[in-house]
Coordinates of C-alpha atoms in Angstrom, one line a residue:
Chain T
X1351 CA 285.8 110.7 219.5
X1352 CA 287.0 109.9 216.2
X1353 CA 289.7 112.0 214.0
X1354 CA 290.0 112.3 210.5
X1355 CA 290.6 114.6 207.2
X1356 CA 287.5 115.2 205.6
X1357 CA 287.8 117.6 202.1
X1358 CA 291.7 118.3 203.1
X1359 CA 290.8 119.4 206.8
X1360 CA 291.5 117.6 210.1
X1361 CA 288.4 117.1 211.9
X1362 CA 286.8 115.5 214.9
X1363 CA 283.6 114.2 216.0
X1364 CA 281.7 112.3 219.0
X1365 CA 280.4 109.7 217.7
X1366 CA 278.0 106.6 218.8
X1367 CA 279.6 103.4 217.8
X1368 CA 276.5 102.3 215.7
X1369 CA 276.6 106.0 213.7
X1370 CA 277.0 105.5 210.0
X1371 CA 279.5 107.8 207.8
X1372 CA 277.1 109.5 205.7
X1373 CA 274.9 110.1 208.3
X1374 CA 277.8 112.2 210.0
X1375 CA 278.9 114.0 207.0
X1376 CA 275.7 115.4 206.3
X1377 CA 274.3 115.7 209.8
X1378 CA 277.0 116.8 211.7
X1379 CA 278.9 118.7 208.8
X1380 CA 276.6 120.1 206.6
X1381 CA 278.3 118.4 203.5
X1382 CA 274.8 117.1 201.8
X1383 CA 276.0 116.3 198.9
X1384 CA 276.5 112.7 199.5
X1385 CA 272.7 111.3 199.6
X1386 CA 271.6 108.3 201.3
X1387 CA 269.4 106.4 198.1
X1388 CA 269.0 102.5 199.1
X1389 CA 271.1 102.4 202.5
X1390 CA 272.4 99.2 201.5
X1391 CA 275.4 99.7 199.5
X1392 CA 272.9 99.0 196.0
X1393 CA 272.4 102.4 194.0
X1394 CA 276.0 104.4 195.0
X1395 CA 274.3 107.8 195.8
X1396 CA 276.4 108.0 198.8
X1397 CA 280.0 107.1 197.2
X1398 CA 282.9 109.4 198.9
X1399 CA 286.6 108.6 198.4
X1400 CA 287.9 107.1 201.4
X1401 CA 291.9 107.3 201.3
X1402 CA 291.5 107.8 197.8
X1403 CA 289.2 105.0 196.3
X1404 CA 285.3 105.2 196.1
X1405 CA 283.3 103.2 198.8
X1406 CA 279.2 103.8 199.6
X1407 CA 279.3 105.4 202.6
X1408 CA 276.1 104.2 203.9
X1409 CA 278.1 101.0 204.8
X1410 CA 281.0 102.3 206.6
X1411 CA 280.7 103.2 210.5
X1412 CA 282.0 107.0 211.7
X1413 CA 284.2 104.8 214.0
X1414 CA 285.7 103.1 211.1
X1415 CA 287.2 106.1 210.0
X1416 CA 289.5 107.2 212.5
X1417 CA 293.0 108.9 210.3
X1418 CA 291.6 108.1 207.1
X1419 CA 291.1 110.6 204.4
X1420 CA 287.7 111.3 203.4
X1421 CA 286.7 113.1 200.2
X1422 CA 282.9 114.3 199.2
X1423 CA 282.2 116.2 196.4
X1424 CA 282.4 119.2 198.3
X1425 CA 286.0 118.7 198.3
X1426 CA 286.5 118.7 194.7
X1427 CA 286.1 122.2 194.6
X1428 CA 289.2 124.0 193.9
X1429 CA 290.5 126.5 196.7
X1430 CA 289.1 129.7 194.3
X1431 CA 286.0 127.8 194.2
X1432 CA 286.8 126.4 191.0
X1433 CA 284.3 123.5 190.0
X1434 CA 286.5 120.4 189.0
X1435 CA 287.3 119.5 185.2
X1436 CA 284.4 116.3 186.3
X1437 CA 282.2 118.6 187.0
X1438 CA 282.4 121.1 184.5
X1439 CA 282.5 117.7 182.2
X1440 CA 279.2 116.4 183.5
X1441 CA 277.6 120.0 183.1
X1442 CA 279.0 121.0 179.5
X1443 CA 277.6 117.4 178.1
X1444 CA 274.2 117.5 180.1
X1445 CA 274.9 114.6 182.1
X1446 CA 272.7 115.5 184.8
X1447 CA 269.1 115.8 185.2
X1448 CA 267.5 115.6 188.4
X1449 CA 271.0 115.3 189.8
X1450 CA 270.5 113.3 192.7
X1451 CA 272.8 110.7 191.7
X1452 CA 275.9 113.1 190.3
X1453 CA 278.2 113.7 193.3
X1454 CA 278.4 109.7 193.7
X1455 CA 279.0 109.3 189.8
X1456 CA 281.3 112.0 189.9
X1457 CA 283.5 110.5 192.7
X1458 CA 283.6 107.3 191.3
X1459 CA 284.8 108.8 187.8
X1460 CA 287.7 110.2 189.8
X1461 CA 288.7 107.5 191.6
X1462 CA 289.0 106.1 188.3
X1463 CA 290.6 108.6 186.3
X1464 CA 293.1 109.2 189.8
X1465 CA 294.3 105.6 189.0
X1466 CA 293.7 105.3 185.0
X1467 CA 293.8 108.9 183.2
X1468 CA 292.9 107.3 179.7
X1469 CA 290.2 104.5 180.7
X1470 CA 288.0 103.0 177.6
X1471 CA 284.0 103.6 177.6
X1472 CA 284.2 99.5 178.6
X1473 CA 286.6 100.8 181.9
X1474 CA 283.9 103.7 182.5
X1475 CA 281.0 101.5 182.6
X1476 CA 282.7 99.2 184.7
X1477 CA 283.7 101.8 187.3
X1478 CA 280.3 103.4 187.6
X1479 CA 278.4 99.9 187.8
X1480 CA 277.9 100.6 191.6
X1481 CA 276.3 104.4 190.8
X1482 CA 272.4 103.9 189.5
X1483 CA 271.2 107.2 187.2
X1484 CA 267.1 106.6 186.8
X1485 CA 267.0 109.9 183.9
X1486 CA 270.0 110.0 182.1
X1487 CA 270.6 106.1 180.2
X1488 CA 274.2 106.8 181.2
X1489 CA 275.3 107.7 177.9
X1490 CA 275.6 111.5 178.6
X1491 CA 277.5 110.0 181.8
X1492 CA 280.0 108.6 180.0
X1493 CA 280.3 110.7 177.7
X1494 CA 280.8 113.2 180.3
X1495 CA 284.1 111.3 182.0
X1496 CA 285.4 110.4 178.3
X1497 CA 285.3 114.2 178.0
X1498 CA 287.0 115.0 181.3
X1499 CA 289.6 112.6 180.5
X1500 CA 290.4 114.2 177.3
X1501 CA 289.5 111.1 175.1
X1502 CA 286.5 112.7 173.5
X1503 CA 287.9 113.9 169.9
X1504 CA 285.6 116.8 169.9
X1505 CA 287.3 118.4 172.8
X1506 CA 290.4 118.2 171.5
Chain L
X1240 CA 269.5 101.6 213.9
X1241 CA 270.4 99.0 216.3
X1242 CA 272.4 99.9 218.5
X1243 CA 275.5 97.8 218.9
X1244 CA 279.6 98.7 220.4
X1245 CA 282.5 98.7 217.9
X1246 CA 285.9 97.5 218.9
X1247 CA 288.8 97.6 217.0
X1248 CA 291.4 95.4 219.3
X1249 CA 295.0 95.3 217.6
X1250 CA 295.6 91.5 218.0
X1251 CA 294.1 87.9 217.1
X1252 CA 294.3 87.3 221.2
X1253 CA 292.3 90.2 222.0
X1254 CA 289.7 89.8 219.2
X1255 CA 288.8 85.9 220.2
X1256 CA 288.7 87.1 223.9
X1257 CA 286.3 90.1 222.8
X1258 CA 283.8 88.0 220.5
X1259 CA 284.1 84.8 222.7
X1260 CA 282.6 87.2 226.1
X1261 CA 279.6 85.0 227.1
X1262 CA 277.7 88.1 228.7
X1263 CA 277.5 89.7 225.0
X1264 CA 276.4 89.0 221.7
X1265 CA 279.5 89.7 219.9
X1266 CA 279.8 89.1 216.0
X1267 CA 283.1 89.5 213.7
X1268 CA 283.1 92.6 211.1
X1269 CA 285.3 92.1 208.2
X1270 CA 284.7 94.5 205.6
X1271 CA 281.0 95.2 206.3
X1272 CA 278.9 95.1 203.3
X1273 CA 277.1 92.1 204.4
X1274 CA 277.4 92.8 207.9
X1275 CA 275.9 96.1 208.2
X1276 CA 273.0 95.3 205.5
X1277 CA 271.8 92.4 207.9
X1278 CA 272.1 94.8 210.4
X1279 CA 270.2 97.4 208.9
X1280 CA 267.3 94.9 207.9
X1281 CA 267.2 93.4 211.2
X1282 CA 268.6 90.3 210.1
X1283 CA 271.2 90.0 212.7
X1284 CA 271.1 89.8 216.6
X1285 CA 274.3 91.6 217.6
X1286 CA 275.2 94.0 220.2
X1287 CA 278.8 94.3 220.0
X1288 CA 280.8 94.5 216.4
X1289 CA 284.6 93.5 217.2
X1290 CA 286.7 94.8 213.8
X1291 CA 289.6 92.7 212.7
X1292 CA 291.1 95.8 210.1
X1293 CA 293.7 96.8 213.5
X1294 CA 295.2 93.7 213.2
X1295 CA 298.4 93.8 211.4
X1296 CA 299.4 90.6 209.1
X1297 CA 296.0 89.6 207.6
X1298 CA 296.1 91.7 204.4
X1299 CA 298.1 90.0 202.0
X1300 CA 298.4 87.6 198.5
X1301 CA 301.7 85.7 199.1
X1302 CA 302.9 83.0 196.1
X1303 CA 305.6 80.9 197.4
X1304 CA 305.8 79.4 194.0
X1305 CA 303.7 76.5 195.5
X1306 CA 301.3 77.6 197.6
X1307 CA 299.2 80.9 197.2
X1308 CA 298.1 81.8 201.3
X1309 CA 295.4 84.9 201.0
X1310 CA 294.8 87.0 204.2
X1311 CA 291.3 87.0 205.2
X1312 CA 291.2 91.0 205.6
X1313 CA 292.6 91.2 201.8
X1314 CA 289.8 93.0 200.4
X1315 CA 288.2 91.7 196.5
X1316 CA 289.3 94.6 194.8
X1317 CA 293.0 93.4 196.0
X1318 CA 292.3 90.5 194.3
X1319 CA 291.2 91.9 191.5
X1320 CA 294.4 94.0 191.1
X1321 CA 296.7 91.4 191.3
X1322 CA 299.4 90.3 189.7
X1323 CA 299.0 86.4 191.0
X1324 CA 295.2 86.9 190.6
X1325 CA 295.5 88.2 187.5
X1326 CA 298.4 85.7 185.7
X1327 CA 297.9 82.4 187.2
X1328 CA 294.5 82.4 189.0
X1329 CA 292.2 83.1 185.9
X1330 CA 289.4 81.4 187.6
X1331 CA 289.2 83.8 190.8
X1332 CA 290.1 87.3 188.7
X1333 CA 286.7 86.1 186.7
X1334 CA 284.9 85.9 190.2
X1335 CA 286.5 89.0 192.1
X1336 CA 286.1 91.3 188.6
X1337 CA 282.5 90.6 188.6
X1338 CA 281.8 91.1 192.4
X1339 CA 279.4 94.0 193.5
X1340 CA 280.6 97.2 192.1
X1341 CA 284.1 99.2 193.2
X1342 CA 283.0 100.5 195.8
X1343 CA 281.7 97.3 197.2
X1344 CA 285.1 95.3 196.3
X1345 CA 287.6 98.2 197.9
X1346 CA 285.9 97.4 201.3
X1347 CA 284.6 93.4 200.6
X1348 CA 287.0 91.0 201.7
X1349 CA 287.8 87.5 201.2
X1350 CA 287.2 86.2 204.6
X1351 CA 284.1 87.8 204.7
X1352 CA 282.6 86.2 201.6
X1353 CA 283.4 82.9 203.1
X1354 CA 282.2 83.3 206.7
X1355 CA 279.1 85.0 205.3
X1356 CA 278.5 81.4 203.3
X1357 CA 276.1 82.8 200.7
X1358 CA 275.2 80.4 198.3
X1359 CA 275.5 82.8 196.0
X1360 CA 279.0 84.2 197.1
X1361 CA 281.0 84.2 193.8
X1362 CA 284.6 83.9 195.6
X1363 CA 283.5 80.7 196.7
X1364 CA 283.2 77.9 193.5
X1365 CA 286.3 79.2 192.2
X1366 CA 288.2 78.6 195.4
X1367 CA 286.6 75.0 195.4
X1368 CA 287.7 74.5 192.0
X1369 CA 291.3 75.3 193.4
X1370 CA 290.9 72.8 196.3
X1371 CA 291.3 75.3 198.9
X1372 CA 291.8 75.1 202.3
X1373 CA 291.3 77.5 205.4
X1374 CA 292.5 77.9 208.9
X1375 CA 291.0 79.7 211.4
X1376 CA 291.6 80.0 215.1
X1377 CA 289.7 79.9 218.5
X1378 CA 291.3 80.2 222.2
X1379 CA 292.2 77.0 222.1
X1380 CA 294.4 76.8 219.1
X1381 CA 294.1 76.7 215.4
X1382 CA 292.7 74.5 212.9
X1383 CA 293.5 74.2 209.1
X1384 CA 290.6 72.3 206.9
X1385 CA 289.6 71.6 203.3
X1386 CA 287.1 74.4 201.9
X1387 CA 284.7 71.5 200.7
X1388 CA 283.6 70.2 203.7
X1389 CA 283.3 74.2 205.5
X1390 CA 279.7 75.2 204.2
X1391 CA 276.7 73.5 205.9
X1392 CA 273.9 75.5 205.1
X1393 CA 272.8 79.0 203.2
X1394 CA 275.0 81.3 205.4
X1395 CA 275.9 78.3 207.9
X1396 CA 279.4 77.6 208.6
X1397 CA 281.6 74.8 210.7
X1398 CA 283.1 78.5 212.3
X1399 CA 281.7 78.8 215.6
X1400 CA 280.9 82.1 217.3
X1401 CA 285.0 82.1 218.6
X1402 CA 286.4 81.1 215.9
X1403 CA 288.3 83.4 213.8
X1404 CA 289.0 82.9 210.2
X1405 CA 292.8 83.7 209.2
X1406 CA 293.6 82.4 205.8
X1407 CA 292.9 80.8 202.7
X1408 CA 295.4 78.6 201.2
X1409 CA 295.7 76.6 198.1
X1410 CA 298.0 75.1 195.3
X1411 CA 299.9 77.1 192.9
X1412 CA 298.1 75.6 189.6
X1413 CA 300.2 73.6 187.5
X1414 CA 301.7 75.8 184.1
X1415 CA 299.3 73.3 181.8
X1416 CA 296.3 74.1 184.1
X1417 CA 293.9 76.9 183.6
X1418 CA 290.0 77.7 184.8
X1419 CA 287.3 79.8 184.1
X1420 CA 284.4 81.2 186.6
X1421 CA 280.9 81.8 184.7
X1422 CA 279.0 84.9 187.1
X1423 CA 275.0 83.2 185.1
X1424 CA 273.3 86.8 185.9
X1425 CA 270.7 89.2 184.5
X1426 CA 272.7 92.1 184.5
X1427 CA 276.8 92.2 184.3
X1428 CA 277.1 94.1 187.1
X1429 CA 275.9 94.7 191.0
X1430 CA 273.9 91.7 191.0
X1431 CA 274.2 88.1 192.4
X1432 CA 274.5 85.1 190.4
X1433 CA 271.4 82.8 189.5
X1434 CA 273.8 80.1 189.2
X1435 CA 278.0 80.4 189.3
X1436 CA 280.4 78.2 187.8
X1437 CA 283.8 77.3 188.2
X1438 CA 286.3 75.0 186.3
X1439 CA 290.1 74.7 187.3
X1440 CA 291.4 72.3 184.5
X1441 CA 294.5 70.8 183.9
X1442 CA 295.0 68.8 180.2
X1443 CA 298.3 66.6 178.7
X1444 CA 300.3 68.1 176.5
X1445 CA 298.7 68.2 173.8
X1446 CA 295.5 69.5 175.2
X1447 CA 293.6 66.5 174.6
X1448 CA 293.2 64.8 177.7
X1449 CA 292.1 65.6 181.0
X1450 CA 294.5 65.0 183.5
X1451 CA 292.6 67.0 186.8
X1452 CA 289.7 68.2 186.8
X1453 CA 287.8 70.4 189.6
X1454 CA 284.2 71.8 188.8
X1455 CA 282.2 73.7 191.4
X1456 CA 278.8 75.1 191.5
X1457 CA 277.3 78.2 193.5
X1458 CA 273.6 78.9 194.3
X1459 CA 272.9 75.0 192.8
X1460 CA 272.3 73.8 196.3
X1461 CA 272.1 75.2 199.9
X1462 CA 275.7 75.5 199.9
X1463 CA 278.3 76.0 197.2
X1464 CA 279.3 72.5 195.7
X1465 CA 281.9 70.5 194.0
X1466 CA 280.5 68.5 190.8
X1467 CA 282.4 65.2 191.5
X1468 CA 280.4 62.7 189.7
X1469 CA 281.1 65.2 186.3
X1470 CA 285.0 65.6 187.6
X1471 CA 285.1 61.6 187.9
X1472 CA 283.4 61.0 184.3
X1473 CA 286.5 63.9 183.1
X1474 CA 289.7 62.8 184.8
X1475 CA 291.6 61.1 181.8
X1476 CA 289.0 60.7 179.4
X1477 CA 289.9 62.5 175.2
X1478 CA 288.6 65.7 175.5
X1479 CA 285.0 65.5 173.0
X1480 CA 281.8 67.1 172.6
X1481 CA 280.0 63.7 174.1
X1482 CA 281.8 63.9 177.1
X1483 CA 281.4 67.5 177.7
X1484 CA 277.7 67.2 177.5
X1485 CA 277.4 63.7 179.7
X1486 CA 279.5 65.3 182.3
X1487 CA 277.5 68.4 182.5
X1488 CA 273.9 66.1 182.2
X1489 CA 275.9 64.5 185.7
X1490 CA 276.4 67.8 187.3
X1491 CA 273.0 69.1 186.6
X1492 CA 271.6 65.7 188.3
X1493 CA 273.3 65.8 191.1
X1494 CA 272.6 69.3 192.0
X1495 CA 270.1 70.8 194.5
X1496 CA 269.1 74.1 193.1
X1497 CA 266.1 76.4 194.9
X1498 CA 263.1 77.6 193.1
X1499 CA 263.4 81.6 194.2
X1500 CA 262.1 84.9 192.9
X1501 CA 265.2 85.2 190.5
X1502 CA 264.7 82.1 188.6
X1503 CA 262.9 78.3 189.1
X1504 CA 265.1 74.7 190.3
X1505 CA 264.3 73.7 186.8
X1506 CA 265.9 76.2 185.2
X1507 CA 268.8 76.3 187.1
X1508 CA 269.7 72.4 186.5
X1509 CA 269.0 73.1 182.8
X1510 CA 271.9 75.9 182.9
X1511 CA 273.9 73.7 184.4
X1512 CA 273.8 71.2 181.7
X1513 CA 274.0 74.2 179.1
X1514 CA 276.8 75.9 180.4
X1515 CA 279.2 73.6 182.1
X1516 CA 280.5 72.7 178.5
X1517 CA 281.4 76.4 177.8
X1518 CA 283.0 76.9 180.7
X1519 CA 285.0 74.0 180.1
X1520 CA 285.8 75.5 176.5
X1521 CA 286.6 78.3 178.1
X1522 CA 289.2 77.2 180.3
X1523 CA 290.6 74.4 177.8
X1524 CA 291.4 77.7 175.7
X1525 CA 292.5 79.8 178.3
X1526 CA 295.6 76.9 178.5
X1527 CA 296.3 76.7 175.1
X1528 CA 296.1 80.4 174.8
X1529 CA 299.0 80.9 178.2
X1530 CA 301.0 77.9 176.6
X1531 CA 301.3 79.3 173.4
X1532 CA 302.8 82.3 174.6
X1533 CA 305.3 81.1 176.5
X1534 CA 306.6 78.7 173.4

């Protein structure tokens, strides 16, 4: 049995030893948002915060997780349902097409606006080098997290 | 998925007794990201994970003002964050900043890259470059050895199945010393180097001469090397063009580079000789550039 916080609640699950994360939070929760895209810790479609910074979880076991806090972009949802300032970002500048990679690019944008609220487009690139985009070229992308961190001049 | 148990015991004593079992095939886990890909892909024979992130004392970066010790569990993206990474070890914050992506480096460690042996490990010519040493520990004691002589083969250690690796240990370079890591890849990030260099440098006082000189090579033979014919042709010779280029003509000879899908033996050797002289550049100005602040 393992016990954890997962999107701000306590939960807990049987798990077998061998069980990867992501498979558990989609399988057993229902939170799909995280999508398994290489399995091998390459393309960043999985990413979820774990205790606040961004790891793939296709290579982190369910047993590794026991009291850590785990966040998927399900949890980013404010408690009125409110999409987060990321996401409204990423929608407003039409940085998302097919949308399969977003929730990874949009947790690894927070966990570096959580530690950096004013990051540089050379800090943006670098913190989404582990999230792969095959439509978008990236520049809506950052464009997107420049605009949710308030750098872009035309939201101002 | 294979199917495998996962143990988390809370000390070094219980861990070695837990891997060492003969009636199991029980394998370290560090951080994972190499661990559970060869697992996934088959790569790995294992039917009992034992996890060393329970153990208390083997996260940490401690500068004694001589020595810099490393925990193995301290993960790369501790590194990279720093403040001893980042002021005096210019040569591993080059490595660590360029290593996987973030989400790779929060859960990467160091001890990991250096059990795992990759050729291609970029953690590992830079802490060649700085001369360091390791100790690890089995049931029947501990044992504390020189980096060089640790690799012997792609992915081969000296570590035994039992053995445990604990720390990594090295000087505190000198205030006229400086280095410089070169990541030679296709793409600046999430890839793996088709050739790494590192240069840990230390020069008179008027930058002129080389006093120490450490050069190390990754994925330029089966295991990550030191240059020491090109160190030898260095030590207190003027620093010049000619000597650059001789010394990095030496280091390109005396490598054993692959041809592999990413790129042929012949090119690699001819990088060698092309880049060693930046690096060295690179690290000379790195020196000047600290000194010069502090006067």
């Amino acid at each position: 049995m393992v016990h954890f916080r997962l999107n701000g609640e306590s939960v807990q699950v049987e798990v077998e030893p061998w069980w990867i994360l992501l498979k558990v939070i989609r399988d057993h929760f229902d939170f799909t948002g995280a999508k398994e895209g290489c399995g091998y810790g390459e393309c960043g479609a999985c990413t979820v915060l774990m205790d606040g910074v961004a790891v793939n979880s296709c290579l982190v076991l369910a047993a590794q997780v026991e009291g850590k806090d785990i966040v998927t972009i399900e949890g980013l949802l404010s408690q009125d349902g409110e999409l987060h300032p990321l996401q409204n970002a990423f929608i407003e500048k039409g940085a998302i097409q097919c949308g399969f990679c977003t929730p990874g690019m949009i947790l690894s944008a927070k966990a570096l606006l959580d530690q950096n609220r004013h990051p540089t487009e050379e800090e943006i690139k670098k913190a989404i080098v582990g999230n792969l985009c095959r439509c978008t070229g990236y520049v809506k992308i950052v464009e997107a997290i420049q605009f949710a961190a308030g750098n872009d001049k035309r939201s101002i | 998925m294979v199917r495998f148990d996962y143990i988390e015991p809370c000390s070094l004593k219980e861990a070695t007794t837990l891997v060492s079992a003969q009636d199991t095939k029980g394998k370290i886990i560090a951080g994972g990201t190499d661990l559970l890909v060869q697992i996934k892909e088959r790569k790995l024979d294992v039917d009992r994970l034992i996890s060393l992130s329970k153990i208390p004392g083997l996260r940490f970066i401690h500068d004694d003002g001589r020595w810099i010790n490393i925990g193995t569990m301290t993960t790369i993206r501790d590194l990279e964050q720093s403040s001893v990474v980042q002021k005096s070890l210019p040569v591993l914050f080059d490595a660590v900043e360029g290593f996987g992506s973030v989400q790779i480096r929060n859960v990467a460690t160091l001890g990991g890259n250096i059990c795992n042996g990759a050729p291609s490990a970029d953690t590992l010519p830079p802490l060649l470059a700085l001369r360091a040493q390791v100790t690890y520990q089995n049931s029947r004691g501990m044992k504390r050895q020189g980096l060089n002589e640790f690799f012997v083969g792609p992915g081969k250690t000296v570590l035994c199945r039992e053995d445990i690796l604990m720390e990594i240990h090295f000087e505190k370079p000198h205030t006229r010393s400086g280095g410089a890591y070169l990541k030679f890849s296709r793409r600046k990030g999430m890839d793996i180097p088709l050739l790494g260099i590192a240069v840990q440098l230390q020069t008179d006082e008027s930058f002129s001469f080389f006093e120490e000189v450490t050069i190390a090579l990754g994925v330029a033979a089966p295991t990550p090397i030191r240059a020491k014919q090109a160190e030898e042709v260095l030590k207190g010779e003027k620093v010049t063009e000619k000597i650059l280029a001789y010394a990095a003509a030496l280091a390109s000879q005396g490598a054993k580079p692959r041809d592999s899908f990413r790129c042929s033996a012949e090119y690699r050797r001819a990088m060698i000789k092309n880049l060693l002289p930046k690096v060295i550049k690179s690290a000379l100005s790195r020196i000047e550039k600290r000194l010069e602040k502090e006067i």
